[in-house]
Short mmCIF file of C-alpha atoms and ligand atoms in Angstrom, two decimals:
data_model
loop_
_atom_site.label_atom_id
_atom_site.label_comp_id
_atom_site.label_asym_id
_atom_site.label_seq_id
_atom_site.Cartn_x
_atom_site.Cartn_y
_atom_site.Cartn_z
CA MET A 29 4.98 15.47 -15.69
CA LEU A 30 5.70 13.66 -12.47
CA LEU A 31 4.68 14.68 -8.96
CA LYS A 32 7.03 14.74 -6.01
CA ILE A 33 6.43 11.90 -3.55
CA VAL A 34 6.89 13.23 -0.04
CA GLN A 35 8.82 11.22 2.56
CA ALA A 36 8.19 10.26 6.20
CA GLY A 37 8.38 13.37 8.36
CA ASP A 38 6.34 15.47 5.95
CA PRO A 39 3.18 16.64 7.77
CA ALA A 40 1.11 15.83 4.64
CA LEU A 41 1.50 12.13 5.52
CA ARG A 42 0.09 12.70 9.00
CA THR A 43 -3.10 14.57 8.12
CA ARG A 44 -6.57 13.13 7.71
CA ALA A 45 -7.38 13.77 4.05
CA ARG A 46 -10.80 15.20 3.19
CA GLU A 47 -13.60 13.75 1.08
CA LEU A 48 -14.42 15.10 -2.39
CA SER A 49 -17.81 15.89 -3.82
CA THR A 50 -18.61 14.17 -7.14
CA ASP A 51 -18.47 17.56 -8.88
CA GLU A 52 -15.01 18.16 -7.49
CA LEU A 53 -13.95 14.65 -8.49
CA ARG A 54 -15.17 15.15 -12.06
CA SER A 55 -13.49 18.54 -12.41
CA PRO A 56 -10.60 18.88 -14.90
CA GLU A 57 -8.23 19.72 -12.02
CA THR A 58 -8.94 16.48 -10.16
CA GLN A 59 -8.90 14.40 -13.36
CA LEU A 60 -5.47 15.87 -14.15
CA LEU A 61 -4.30 15.09 -10.61
CA ILE A 62 -5.40 11.45 -11.09
CA GLU A 63 -3.54 11.25 -14.40
CA LEU A 64 -0.37 12.64 -12.83
CA MET A 65 -0.69 10.29 -9.85
CA ARG A 66 -0.93 7.37 -12.29
CA GLU A 67 2.24 8.45 -14.12
CA THR A 68 4.06 9.09 -10.82
CA MET A 69 3.09 5.64 -9.47
CA ARG A 70 4.23 3.93 -12.67
CA ASP A 71 7.49 5.84 -12.72
CA ALA A 72 8.32 4.98 -9.08
CA PRO A 73 7.34 2.13 -9.69
CA GLY A 74 4.72 1.23 -7.11
CA VAL A 75 1.41 -0.64 -6.85
CA GLY A 76 -0.44 2.18 -5.13
CA LEU A 77 -0.20 5.90 -4.47
CA ALA A 78 -2.45 8.03 -2.27
CA ALA A 79 -2.95 11.78 -2.74
CA PRO A 80 -1.37 12.69 0.64
CA GLN A 81 1.86 11.14 -0.69
CA VAL A 82 2.02 13.88 -3.30
CA GLY A 83 1.09 16.52 -0.72
CA VAL A 84 -2.61 16.70 -1.68
CA ASN A 85 -5.09 16.49 1.16
CA LEU A 86 -7.79 14.47 -0.64
CA ARG A 87 -9.21 10.95 -0.23
CA ILE A 88 -7.99 9.65 -3.58
CA ALA A 89 -5.64 6.76 -4.37
CA VAL A 90 -4.52 5.09 -7.57
CA ILE A 91 -3.81 1.35 -7.66
CA GLU A 92 -2.26 -0.93 -10.27
CA ASP A 93 -0.37 -4.21 -9.94
CA LYS A 94 1.07 -5.06 -13.37
CA SER A 95 2.00 -8.51 -14.61
CA ASP A 96 5.46 -6.98 -15.35
CA TYR A 97 5.99 -6.51 -11.61
CA LEU A 98 5.22 -10.17 -10.94
CA ARG A 99 7.69 -11.41 -13.53
CA ASP A 100 10.73 -10.95 -11.25
CA LEU A 101 9.10 -12.69 -8.29
CA GLY A 102 9.28 -16.41 -7.59
CA GLU A 103 6.19 -18.53 -8.19
CA GLU A 104 6.13 -19.49 -4.54
CA GLU A 105 6.35 -15.87 -3.43
CA ILE A 106 3.45 -14.91 -5.69
CA ALA A 107 1.34 -17.86 -4.48
CA LEU A 108 2.10 -17.20 -0.82
CA ARG A 109 1.15 -13.52 -1.11
CA GLU A 110 -1.90 -14.38 -3.24
CA ARG A 111 -0.73 -11.70 -5.62
CA LYS A 112 -2.19 -11.26 -9.09
CA PRO A 113 -2.29 -8.44 -11.63
CA ILE A 114 -4.77 -5.68 -10.76
CA PRO A 115 -5.77 -3.28 -13.57
CA PHE A 116 -5.32 0.43 -13.02
CA HIS A 117 -8.15 2.00 -11.07
CA VAL A 118 -8.92 4.87 -8.73
CA ILE A 119 -10.55 4.76 -5.31
CA VAL A 120 -12.18 7.91 -3.90
CA ASN A 121 -13.81 8.47 -0.46
CA PRO A 122 -13.41 4.80 0.48
CA THR A 123 -14.83 2.98 3.49
CA ILE A 124 -13.31 -0.37 4.37
CA GLU A 125 -14.38 -3.50 6.24
CA MET A 126 -11.71 -5.98 7.21
CA ALA A 127 -12.22 -9.75 7.62
CA ASP A 128 -10.81 -11.41 10.75
CA ASP A 129 -8.29 -13.57 8.90
CA VAL A 130 -4.85 -11.91 9.27
CA VAL A 131 -1.65 -12.53 7.29
CA GLU A 132 1.90 -11.24 7.82
CA PHE A 133 4.25 -10.09 5.06
CA PRO A 134 7.07 -7.61 4.57
CA GLU A 135 5.66 -4.37 3.18
CA GLY A 136 7.19 -1.15 1.88
CA CYS A 137 6.05 2.36 1.01
CA LEU A 138 7.09 4.95 -1.58
CA SER A 139 7.12 7.50 1.26
CA VAL A 140 9.51 5.43 3.42
CA THR A 141 12.07 4.85 0.70
CA GLY A 142 14.64 2.10 1.10
CA PHE A 143 13.02 0.26 4.01
CA THR A 144 10.66 -2.61 4.69
CA ALA A 145 9.10 -4.35 7.70
CA VAL A 146 6.70 -7.16 8.51
CA VAL A 147 3.10 -5.94 8.79
CA ALA A 148 0.03 -7.96 9.77
CA ARG A 149 -3.04 -7.13 7.65
CA ALA A 150 -6.48 -8.58 6.99
CA ARG A 151 -6.40 -11.15 4.21
CA SER A 152 -9.74 -9.98 2.77
CA VAL A 153 -11.48 -6.64 2.69
CA ARG A 154 -14.60 -5.05 1.29
CA VAL A 155 -14.31 -1.45 0.14
CA HIS A 156 -17.06 0.95 -0.87
CA CYS A 157 -15.84 3.95 -2.82
CA LEU A 158 -16.28 6.04 -5.95
CA ASN A 159 -14.32 5.35 -9.12
CA HIS A 160 -12.57 8.07 -11.19
CA ALA A 161 -15.90 9.02 -12.77
CA GLY A 162 -17.72 9.37 -9.46
CA GLU A 163 -19.66 6.11 -9.79
CA PRO A 164 -20.19 4.04 -6.60
CA GLN A 165 -18.18 0.80 -6.50
CA GLU A 166 -17.99 -2.20 -4.23
CA ILE A 167 -14.62 -3.95 -4.24
CA ARG A 168 -14.11 -7.37 -2.67
CA ALA A 169 -10.39 -7.97 -2.44
CA HIS A 170 -8.28 -10.86 -1.24
CA GLY A 171 -4.55 -11.44 -0.77
CA TRP A 172 -2.04 -8.81 -1.88
CA TYR A 173 -4.72 -6.58 -3.39
CA ALA A 174 -6.46 -6.46 0.01
CA ARG A 175 -3.12 -5.37 1.53
CA ILE A 176 -2.68 -2.60 -1.06
CA LEU A 177 -6.16 -1.26 -0.32
CA GLN A 178 -5.53 -1.24 3.44
CA HIS A 179 -2.16 0.50 2.93
CA GLU A 180 -3.59 3.21 0.64
CA ILE A 181 -6.65 3.87 2.81
CA ASP A 182 -4.31 4.16 5.82
CA HIS A 183 -2.54 7.00 3.96
CA MET A 184 -5.86 8.87 3.75
CA ASN A 185 -6.04 8.70 7.55
CA GLY A 186 -2.49 9.87 8.18
CA VAL A 187 -1.29 6.35 8.98
CA LEU A 188 1.95 4.77 7.71
CA TYR A 189 2.87 1.08 7.76
CA VAL A 190 5.52 1.88 10.38
CA ASP A 191 2.60 2.50 12.80
CA ARG A 192 1.45 -1.09 12.26
CA MET A 193 4.72 -2.97 11.74
CA TYR A 194 6.52 -5.30 14.11
CA PRO A 195 9.20 -2.69 14.96
CA GLN A 196 12.03 -5.21 15.34
CA THR A 197 11.52 -6.33 11.73
CA PHE A 198 12.16 -2.82 10.32
CA MET A 199 15.13 -3.09 7.93
CA THR A 200 16.76 -1.63 4.85
CA LEU A 201 15.71 -3.12 1.52
CA ASP A 202 19.39 -4.02 0.99
CA ASN A 203 19.38 -6.16 4.12
CA PHE A 204 16.04 -7.64 3.17
CA LYS A 205 17.37 -8.73 -0.22
CA ARG A 206 20.65 -9.95 1.24
CA THR A 207 19.35 -11.95 4.20
CA TRP A 208 15.58 -12.26 4.48
CA LYS A 209 14.11 -12.44 0.98
CA ASP A 210 13.39 -16.17 1.15
CA VAL A 211 12.52 -16.29 4.85
CA SER A 212 8.87 -16.35 5.96
CA ALA A 213 7.52 -13.27 7.76
CA GLN A 214 6.92 -15.37 10.89
CA GLU A 215 10.53 -16.54 10.85
CA ILE A 216 11.87 -12.99 10.28
CA ARG A 217 9.83 -11.85 13.25
CA ARG A 218 10.98 -14.74 15.45
CA ARG A 219 14.66 -14.36 14.64
CA LEU A 220 14.85 -10.57 14.89
CA SER A 221 12.73 -10.38 18.05
CA GLU A 222 14.76 -13.07 19.78
CA ALA A 223 17.99 -11.21 19.12
CA SER A 224 16.67 -8.00 20.61
CA HIS A 225 16.64 -7.39 24.37
CA PRO A 226 15.73 -3.79 25.14
CA VAL A 227 16.55 -2.77 28.72
CA GLU A 228 13.30 -2.60 30.70
ZN1 ZN B 2 2.61 3.97 1.20
#
């Protein structure tokens, strides 16, 4: 069974999700939710899915970056993004600390289907959370994995990448693939900002 992923404009995406107790996390209902979130993320496919995206107001996200997903990407693209396979895991009630080092890349979201934009994010983060079994975890993440964690934890706070993007870089995925796929984020930003002259 797959869950419905809600899209931008749904109030569920703009609500601060609530924490779970360990008992609640270990309950059959929550374990089933996690299982369904995993299947829904894989079906999409995506590298992360937060509970608010399936209309559930809880601080839970599932994350998985499979080697299959990296197969279609260029070696340079993978190296630049510092992207590597991340095994399936669950983060619950996370807190996050961001390092100062910031990197810019185009980013998308399963709740903003068909679009992408350049987003600046910390290159490294440290997350404290519970795993699916309610055990405390410390995650030190770098590169693309750090971006996924920031994106998913944003969802728990009612934040979408469009709140953090360079607005002039917002584009359809079709246009991204057609024109910008091999252009650096800095260059996308420069060229699209230069062309835009809003009336003051
Ligand atoms: Zn998202």
